C-alpha atoms as a printed R data frame, in Angstrom:
    type eleno elety resid chain resno       x       y       z
1   ATOM     1    CA   MET     A     1  10.783  20.792 -10.762
2   ATOM     2    CA   VAL     A     2  11.177  17.285 -10.700
3   ATOM     3    CA   PHE     A     3  15.167  17.510 -11.314
4   ATOM     4    CA   LYS     A     4  15.599  19.904  -8.582
5   ATOM     5    CA   PHE     A     5  13.520  17.945  -6.356
6   ATOM     6    CA   LYS     A     6  15.555  14.610  -7.067
7   ATOM     7    CA   GLU     A     7  18.747  16.495  -6.724
8   ATOM     8    CA   LYS     A     8  17.753  18.042  -3.309
9   ATOM     9    CA   LEU     A     9  16.516  14.331  -2.366
10  ATOM    10    CA   ILE     A    10  19.603  12.629  -3.202
11  ATOM    11    CA   SER     A    11  21.864  15.047  -1.544
12  ATOM    12    CA   GLU     A    12  19.905  14.896   1.567
13  ATOM    13    CA   ILE     A    13  19.785  11.043   1.727
14  ATOM    14    CA   ASN     A    14  23.633  11.006   1.076
15  ATOM    15    CA   ASN     A    15  24.016  13.123   3.959
16  ATOM    16    CA   LEU     A    16  22.099  10.643   6.287
17  ATOM    17    CA   LYS     A    17  24.040   8.569   8.555
18  ATOM    18    CA   MET     A    18  22.679   5.083   9.641
19  ATOM    19    CA   ASP     A    19  24.002   2.367  11.555
20  ATOM    20    CA   ASP     A    20  24.705  -1.067  10.056
21  ATOM    21    CA   LEU     A    21  23.933   0.414   6.550
22  ATOM    22    CA   ILE     A    22  25.122  -1.964   3.534
23  ATOM    23    CA   ASN     A    23  23.188  -0.425   0.975
24  ATOM    24    CA   LEU     A    24  20.811   2.405   0.205
25  ATOM    25    CA   SER     A    25  19.462   2.747  -3.526
26  ATOM    26    CA   LEU     A    26  17.033   4.711  -5.144
27  ATOM    27    CA   VAL     A    27  14.971   2.359  -7.603
28  ATOM    28    CA   GLY     A    28  12.080   2.072  -9.637
29  ATOM    29    CA   SER     A    29  10.541   4.644 -12.421
30  ATOM    30    CA   PHE     A    30  10.913   7.922 -10.559
31  ATOM    31    CA   GLN     A    31  14.662   7.841 -11.473
32  ATOM    32    CA   TYR     A    32  13.684   8.294 -15.203
33  ATOM    33    CA   ALA     A    33  10.839  10.633 -14.431
34  ATOM    34    CA   ASN     A    34  10.855  14.364 -16.239
35  ATOM    35    CA   SER     A    35   8.002  15.830 -14.359
36  ATOM    36    CA   LEU     A    36   5.973  15.474 -11.092
37  ATOM    37    CA   ASN     A    37   2.484  14.031 -11.207
38  ATOM    38    CA   VAL     A    38  -0.115  14.561  -8.823
39  ATOM    39    CA   VAL     A    39   0.981  11.320  -7.094
40  ATOM    40    CA   ASN     A    40   4.420   9.934  -7.155
41  ATOM    41    CA   ASP     A    41   6.187   7.072  -5.562
42  ATOM    42    CA   VAL     A    42  10.053   7.206  -4.601
43  ATOM    43    CA   ASP     A    43  11.268   3.653  -3.928
44  ATOM    44    CA   ILE     A    44  14.132   3.445  -1.629
45  ATOM    45    CA   ILE     A    45  16.011   0.244  -0.657
46  ATOM    46    CA   ILE     A    46  17.740   0.166   2.605
47  ATOM    47    CA   ILE     A    47  19.679  -2.955   3.466
48  ATOM    48    CA   VAL     A    48  21.466  -3.395   6.820
49  ATOM    49    CA   ASN     A    49  22.984  -6.543   8.474
50  ATOM    50    CA   GLN     A    50  20.531  -7.021  11.142
51  ATOM    51    CA   LEU     A    51  17.099  -5.338  11.340
52  ATOM    52    CA   THR     A    52  16.833  -4.647  15.015
53  ATOM    53    CA   SER     A    53  13.764  -2.590  16.255
54  ATOM    54    CA   GLU     A    54  16.399   0.268  17.282
55  ATOM    55    CA   ILE     A    55  17.550   0.237  13.906
56  ATOM    56    CA   TYR     A    56  14.185   0.196  12.157
57  ATOM    57    CA   SER     A    57  13.161   3.019  14.323
58  ATOM    58    CA   LYS     A    58  15.947   5.076  13.580
59  ATOM    59    CA   ILE     A    59  15.726   4.765   9.924
60  ATOM    60    CA   ASN     A    60  12.105   5.801   9.939
61  ATOM    61    CA   SER     A    61  12.800   8.581  12.112
62  ATOM    62    CA   LYS     A    62  15.369   9.877  10.026
63  ATOM    63    CA   PHE     A    63  13.197   9.737   6.777
64  ATOM    64    CA   ILE     A    64  10.302  11.250   8.615
65  ATOM    65    CA   THR     A    65  12.555  14.292   9.497
66  ATOM    66    CA   LEU     A    66  13.805  14.490   5.794
67  ATOM    67    CA   ALA     A    67  10.117  14.055   4.545
68  ATOM    68    CA   GLU     A    68   9.184  17.052   6.764
69  ATOM    69    CA   SER     A    69  12.262  19.233   5.560
70  ATOM    70    CA   LEU     A    70  11.525  18.627   2.036
71  ATOM    71    CA   THR     A    71   7.621  19.449   2.150
72  ATOM    72    CA   THR     A    72   6.401  22.820   0.729
73  ATOM    73    CA   ASP     A    73   2.920  24.390   0.150
74  ATOM    74    CA   GLU     A    74   3.056  22.964  -3.188
75  ATOM    75    CA   ILE     A    75   4.497  19.278  -2.560
76  ATOM    76    CA   ASN     A    76   3.714  17.144   0.679
77  ATOM    77    CA   ILE     A    77   6.438  14.625   1.169
78  ATOM    78    CA   ILE     A    78   5.254  11.299   3.206
79  ATOM    79    CA   VAL     A    79   6.961   7.937   4.318
80  ATOM    80    CA   GLU     A    80   5.581   4.588   3.759
81  ATOM    81    CA   ASN     A    81   7.375   1.691   5.239
82  ATOM    82    CA   ARG     A    82   5.258  -1.263   4.508
83  ATOM    83    CA   ILE     A    83   6.569  -3.373   1.463
84  ATOM    84    CA   GLY     A    84   4.108  -3.862  -1.467
85  ATOM    85    CA   PRO     A    85   2.021  -1.957  -4.110
86  ATOM    86    CA   LEU     A    86   1.118   1.144  -1.906
87  ATOM    87    CA   LYS     A    87   0.521   4.366  -3.453
88  ATOM    88    CA   PRO     A    88  -0.589   7.492  -1.603
89  ATOM    89    CA   GLN     A    89  -4.233   9.005  -1.825
90  ATOM    90    CA   ILE     A    90  -4.846  11.642  -4.275
91  ATOM    91    CA   PRO     A    91  -4.243  14.841  -2.424
92  ATOM    92    CA   CYS     A    92  -6.977  17.513  -2.580
93  ATOM    93    CA   SER     A    93  -4.403  20.235  -3.864
94  ATOM    94    CA   GLY     A    94  -0.891  20.202  -4.962
95  ATOM    95    CA   LYS     A    95   1.272  17.274  -5.474
96  ATOM    96    CA   VAL     A    96   2.221  14.386  -3.127
97  ATOM    97    CA   VAL     A    97   5.604  12.373  -3.033
98  ATOM    98    CA   GLN     A    98   5.843   8.982  -0.934
99  ATOM    99    CA   LEU     A    99   9.140   8.218   0.149
100 ATOM   100    CA   HIS     A   100   8.667   4.115  -0.047
101 ATOM   101    CA   LEU     A   101  10.984   2.379   2.265
102 ATOM   102    CA   LEU     A   102  11.873  -1.007   1.231
103 ATOM   103    CA   ILE     A   103  13.737  -2.006   4.391
104 ATOM   104    CA   TYR     A   104  15.747  -5.544   4.556
105 ATOM   105    CA   ASP     A   105  18.401  -7.157   6.777
106 ATOM   106    CA   LEU     A   106  21.066  -8.948   4.530
107 ATOM   107    CA   GLU     A   107  19.615 -12.460   5.010
108 ATOM   108    CA   THR     A   108  15.975 -11.501   3.658
109 ATOM   109    CA   TRP     A   109  17.250  -9.776   0.935
110 ATOM   110    CA   LYS     A   110  19.537 -12.337  -0.472
111 ATOM   111    CA   ASN     A   111  16.684 -14.832  -0.042
112 ATOM   112    CA   ARG     A   112  14.231 -12.753  -2.532
113 ATOM   113    CA   LYS     A   113  12.429 -15.509  -4.581
114 ATOM   114    CA   ARG     A   114  10.950 -13.244  -7.291
115 ATOM   115    CA   LYS     A   115  13.573 -12.955  -9.667
116 ATOM   116    CA   THR     A   116  11.913 -10.347 -12.082
117 ATOM   117    CA   VAL     A   117  11.726  -7.757  -9.209
118 ATOM   118    CA   SER     A   118  15.366  -8.734  -7.801
119 ATOM   119    CA   PHE     A   119  16.784  -8.287 -11.559
120 ATOM   120    CA   ASP     A   120  14.790  -4.899 -11.897
121 ATOM   121    CA   TRP     A   121  16.696  -3.388  -8.612
122 ATOM   122    CA   VAL     A   122  19.921  -4.872  -8.780
123 ATOM   123    CA   ASN     A   123  20.638  -3.789 -12.266
124 ATOM   124    CA   PHE     A   124  18.784  -0.505 -12.661
125 ATOM   125    CA   CYS     A   125  19.214   1.596  -9.542
126 ATOM   126    CA   LYS     A   126  20.524   4.661 -10.836
127 ATOM   127    CA   PHE     A   127  21.843   6.135  -7.481
128 ATOM   128    CA   PHE     A   128  23.369   4.111  -4.679
129 ATOM   129    CA   PHE     A   129  25.340   4.268  -1.532
130 ATOM   130    CA   GLY     A   130  27.257   1.729   0.135
131 ATOM   131    CA   THR     A   131  28.061  -1.706  -1.548
132 ATOM   132    CA   PRO     A   132  26.126  -1.660  -5.025
133 ATOM   133    CA   LEU     A   133  23.251  -4.278  -5.216
134 ATOM   134    CA   LYS     A   134  24.882  -5.879  -8.301
135 ATOM   135    CA   ASP     A   135  27.551  -6.714  -5.890
136 ATOM   136    CA   LEU     A   136  25.775  -8.004  -3.121
137 ATOM   137    CA   THR     A   137  23.545 -10.213  -5.066
138 ATOM   138    CA   PRO     A   138  24.740 -10.637  -9.151
139 ATOM   139    CA   LEU     A   139  21.514 -11.213 -11.377
140 ATOM   140    CA   LYS     A   140  22.527 -11.217 -15.076
141 ATOM   141    CA   GLU     A   141  19.693 -12.614 -16.845
142 ATOM   142    CA   LEU     A   142  16.138 -13.551 -16.668
143 ATOM   143    CA   LYS     A   143  14.844 -17.261 -17.525
144 ATOM   144    CA   LYS     A   144  12.061 -18.431 -18.922
145 ATOM   145    CA   GLU     A   145  10.920 -19.921 -15.624
146 ATOM   146    CA   ASP     A   146  11.312 -16.418 -13.947
147 ATOM   147    CA   LEU     A   147   8.950 -14.955 -16.732
148 ATOM   148    CA   ILE     A   148   6.456 -17.639 -16.181
149 ATOM   149    CA   GLN     A   149   6.509 -17.299 -12.319
150 ATOM   150    CA   ASP     A   150   6.231 -13.553 -12.723
151 ATOM   151    CA   TRP     A   151   3.143 -13.632 -15.164
152 ATOM   152    CA   ASP     A   152   1.200 -16.343 -13.265
153 ATOM   153    CA   ILE     A   153   1.518 -13.884 -10.481
154 ATOM   154    CA   ASN     A   154   0.533 -10.619 -12.092
155 ATOM   155    CA   LYS     A   155  -2.495 -12.559 -13.808
156 ATOM   156    CA   SER     A   156  -3.631 -13.943 -10.425
157 ATOM   157    CA   ASN     A   157  -3.234 -10.635  -8.972
158 ATOM   158    CA   ILE     A   158  -5.618  -9.047 -12.048
159 ATOM   159    CA   LEU     A   159  -8.185 -11.771 -11.701
160 ATOM   160    CA   ASN     A   160  -8.433 -12.204  -7.990
161 ATOM   161    CA   ARG     A   161  -8.268  -8.353  -7.597
162 ATOM   162    CA   SER     A   162  -5.485  -8.669  -5.033
163 ATOM   163    CA   ALA     A   163  -2.352  -7.405  -3.738
164 ATOM   164    CA   PHE     A   164   0.066  -8.102  -0.810
165 ATOM   165    CA   SER     A   165   2.259  -6.243   1.444
166 ATOM   166    CA   ARG     A   166   5.060  -7.015   4.098
167 ATOM   167    CA   VAL     A   167   4.195  -5.251   7.381
168 ATOM   168    CA   TYR     A   168   7.053  -5.438   9.992
169 ATOM   169    CA   PHE     A   169   6.349  -5.972  13.709
170 ATOM   170    CA   GLU     A   170   8.758  -6.458  16.644
171 ATOM   171    CA   ASP     A   171   9.727  -9.872  18.134
172 ATOM   172    CA   SER     A   172  12.613  -9.782  20.980
173 ATOM   173    CA   GLY     A   173  14.003  -6.820  19.908
174 ATOM   174    CA   MET     A   174  14.217  -7.607  16.139
175 ATOM   175    CA   MET     A   175  11.949  -6.960  13.157
176 ATOM   176    CA   VAL     A   176  10.119  -9.580  11.312
177 ATOM   177    CA   TYR     A   177   7.559  -9.009   8.765
178 ATOM   178    CA   LYS     A   178   4.028 -10.799   7.987
179 ATOM   179    CA   LYS     A   179   2.537 -10.979   4.479
180 ATOM   180    CA   LYS     A   180  -0.995  -9.101   4.596
181 ATOM   181    CA   SER     A   181  -3.779  -8.666   2.162
182 ATOM   182    CA   LEU     A   182  -4.343  -5.078   0.865
183 ATOM   183    CA   PRO     A   183  -7.843  -4.165   0.161
184 ATOM   184    CA   LEU     A   184  -7.923  -2.328  -3.048
185 ATOM   185    CA   SER     A   185 -10.128   0.528  -4.174
186 ATOM   186    CA   LYS     A   186 -11.251   0.580  -7.689
187 ATOM   187    CA   GLU     A   187  -8.493   3.331  -8.420
188 ATOM   188    CA   GLU     A   188  -5.984   1.123  -6.721
189 ATOM   189    CA   TYR     A   189  -7.062  -1.898  -8.615
190 ATOM   190    CA   ALA     A   190  -7.032  -0.142 -11.778
191 ATOM   191    CA   GLU     A   191  -3.413   1.115 -11.027
192 ATOM   192    CA   GLY     A   192  -2.497  -2.529 -10.084
193 ATOM   193    CA   ILE     A   193  -3.637  -3.758 -13.381
194 ATOM   194    CA   ILE     A   194  -1.786  -1.348 -15.531
195 ATOM   195    CA   TYR     A   195   1.236  -1.854 -13.448
196 ATOM   196    CA   ASN     A   196   1.066  -5.677 -13.751
197 ATOM   197    CA   VAL     A   197   0.604  -5.184 -17.521
198 ATOM   198    CA   LEU     A   198   3.853  -3.034 -17.899
199 ATOM   199    CA   VAL     A   199   6.068  -5.027 -15.679
200 ATOM   200    CA   SER     A   200   4.876  -8.326 -17.667
201 ATOM   201    CA   PHE     A   201   5.923  -6.700 -20.871
202 ATOM   202    CA   LEU     A   202   9.145  -5.174 -19.433
203 ATOM   203    CA   ASN     A   203  10.202  -8.547 -18.177
204 ATOM   204    CA   TYR     A   204   9.599 -10.085 -21.678
205 ATOM   205    CA   LEU     A   205  11.604  -7.626 -23.394
206 ATOM   206    CA   ARG     A   206  14.620  -8.036 -20.685
207 ATOM   207    CA   TYR     A   207  14.571 -11.802 -21.171
208 ATOM   208    CA   ILE     A   208  15.351 -10.979 -25.117
209 ATOM   209    CA   ASP     A   209  17.722  -7.782 -23.943
210 ATOM   210    CA   PRO     A   210  18.833  -7.532 -20.332
211 ATOM   211    CA   SER     A   211  19.903  -3.706 -20.728
212 ATOM   212    CA   ILE     A   212  15.969  -2.740 -21.399
213 ATOM   213    CA   ILE     A   213  15.080   0.428 -19.003
214 ATOM   214    CA   LYS     A   214  11.892   0.970 -17.574
215 ATOM   215    CA   GLN     A   215  10.756   3.927 -19.541
216 ATOM   216    CA   LYS     A   216   7.896   4.877 -21.414
217 ATOM   217    CA   GLU     A   217   9.675   5.657 -24.914
218 ATOM   218    CA   VAL     A   218  11.756   2.551 -24.675
219 ATOM   219    CA   LEU     A   219   8.577   0.232 -24.034
220 ATOM   220    CA   LEU     A   220   6.367   2.027 -26.631
221 ATOM   221    CA   GLU     A   221   9.141   1.736 -29.277
222 ATOM   222    CA   ASN     A   222   9.821  -2.044 -28.452
223 ATOM   223    CA   GLY     A   223   6.047  -2.653 -28.367
224 ATOM   224    CA   VAL     A   224   6.250  -1.585 -32.206
225 ATOM   225    CA   LEU     A   225   9.260  -3.968 -32.956
226 ATOM   226    CA   HIS     A   226   7.969  -7.114 -30.821
227 ATOM   227    CA   LEU     A   227   4.093  -7.045 -30.546
228 ATOM   228    CA   SER     A   228   1.349  -7.074 -33.149
229 ATOM   229    CA   LYS     A   229  -0.298  -3.922 -34.025
230 ATOM   230    CA   LYS     A   230  -3.150  -4.817 -31.572
231 ATOM   231    CA   TYR     A   231  -1.179  -5.267 -28.383
232 ATOM   232    CA   SER     A   232   1.424  -2.202 -29.400
233 ATOM   233    CA   ASP     A   233  -1.782  -0.022 -29.559
234 ATOM   234    CA   PHE     A   234  -2.885  -1.410 -26.214
235 ATOM   235    CA   MET     A   235   0.661  -0.416 -24.703
236 ATOM   236    CA   VAL     A   236  -0.063   3.134 -25.773
237 ATOM   237    CA   GLU     A   237  -3.627   2.928 -24.217
238 ATOM   238    CA   ILE     A   238  -2.026   1.549 -21.007
239 ATOM   239    CA   TYR     A   239   0.268   4.469 -20.804
240 ATOM   240    CA   GLU     A   240  -2.383   7.051 -21.378
241 ATOM   241    CA   LEU     A   241  -4.739   5.244 -18.549
242 ATOM   242    CA   LYS     A   242  -1.812   5.636 -16.392
243 ATOM   243    CA   SER     A   243  -1.096   9.406 -16.628
244 ATOM   244    CA   PHE     A   244  -4.823   9.804 -16.463
245 ATOM   245    CA   LEU     A   245  -5.164   8.136 -13.077
246 ATOM   246    CA   ARG     A   246  -1.853   9.696 -11.984
247 ATOM   247    CA   ASN     A   247  -3.372  13.068 -12.318
248 ATOM   248    CA   GLY     A   248  -6.225  12.674 -10.175
249 ATOM   249    CA   ASN     A   249  -8.986  10.957 -12.389
250 ATOM   250    CA   ASP     A   250 -10.599   7.606 -12.141
251 ATOM   251    CA   LEU     A   251 -12.367   5.096 -14.211
252 ATOM   252    CA   ALA     A   252 -16.118   3.542 -14.321
253 ATOM   253    CA   PRO     A   253 -16.598   0.182 -13.064
254 ATOM   254    CA   LYS     A   254 -17.061  -1.070 -16.848
255 ATOM   255    CA   GLU     A   255 -14.150   0.546 -17.930
256 ATOM   256    CA   ILE     A   256 -12.105  -1.084 -15.212
257 ATOM   257    CA   SER     A   257 -14.006  -4.649 -16.403
258 ATOM   258    CA   LEU     A   258 -12.895  -4.150 -19.793
259 ATOM   259    CA   LEU     A   259  -9.250  -3.188 -18.669
260 ATOM   260    CA   ARG     A   260  -9.134  -6.318 -16.744
261 ATOM   261    CA   LYS     A   261 -10.025  -8.763 -19.658
262 ATOM   262    CA   SER     A   262  -7.891  -6.634 -22.114
263 ATOM   263    CA   ALA     A   263  -4.710  -7.040 -19.377
264 ATOM   264    CA   CYS     A   264  -5.221 -10.667 -18.893
265 ATOM   265    CA   ASP     A   265  -5.224 -11.484 -23.053
266 ATOM   266    CA   PHE     A   266  -2.139  -9.431 -23.211
267 ATOM   267    CA   ILE     A   267  -0.618 -11.733 -20.713
268 ATOM   268    CA   ASP     A   268  -1.935 -14.803 -22.457
269 ATOM   269    CA   TYR     A   269  -0.131 -13.158 -25.428
270 ATOM   270    CA   LEU     A   270   3.085 -12.998 -24.054
271 ATOM   271    CA   TYR     A   271   2.822 -16.667 -22.819
272 ATOM   272    CA   SER     A   272   2.503 -17.404 -26.540
273 ATOM   273    CA   LEU     A   273   5.341 -15.410 -27.847
274 ATOM   274    CA   LEU     A   274   7.642 -16.813 -25.232
275 ATOM   275    CA   GLU     A   275   6.665 -20.248 -26.114
276 ATOM   276    CA   SER     A   276   8.017 -19.494 -29.606
277 ATOM   277    CA   LYS     A   277  11.422 -18.419 -28.442
């Protein structure tokens, strides 16, 4: 099912006509997915020269129309245009696929501060239209300071139960954004902890080998190679929890508390590994 859906989605996106388009890329883990979960997030980067309110409205309208055309009785397609760790709610029945629009004007894209996220998007977008991201903003390696910045943010998010999004609003015909704090349910918080653990380890691996892809089998295999048994087993547990949550289940508060502590211990362990490099 997932292959037919991805093929149809890419075909439909390829047929979209958008003004001022510089790049449109499919990024994130969905490009490697072999099956559809109950909840699915498709990250789509869209870069234009100038993000006017007219262009922003047209982009959203085109993807809403696309979502409506792809929705079936079994799969509901929705559109999200806030930038941040936003997941759709678990449906009462069937599956939900979120088309997560990450819309930037060229200047804002070039001035992104978090190198680990940019590195992932630039070097691991499987499908693209327009000018490839790696030609717009080349980023060939991660440095120690990039990892430290990333882990500081990830650990803070875990400890403070925090997440942030960028929300666009109109100002004199242009779209500008504000950073807003996101309230997290316990399910969203648990998902956020898991995400922070996985990307923290992924970026450590990419510091060693920039070609590492964000794929379950790759991370688990490298966990055995680079981590102590305690933490390679922890990575297996993290993926089991991720699947458990994505298929409509939840964790008890005590389980989330234990996950929180284990995640922070894991990031501290990564700091110690980095210091030895």
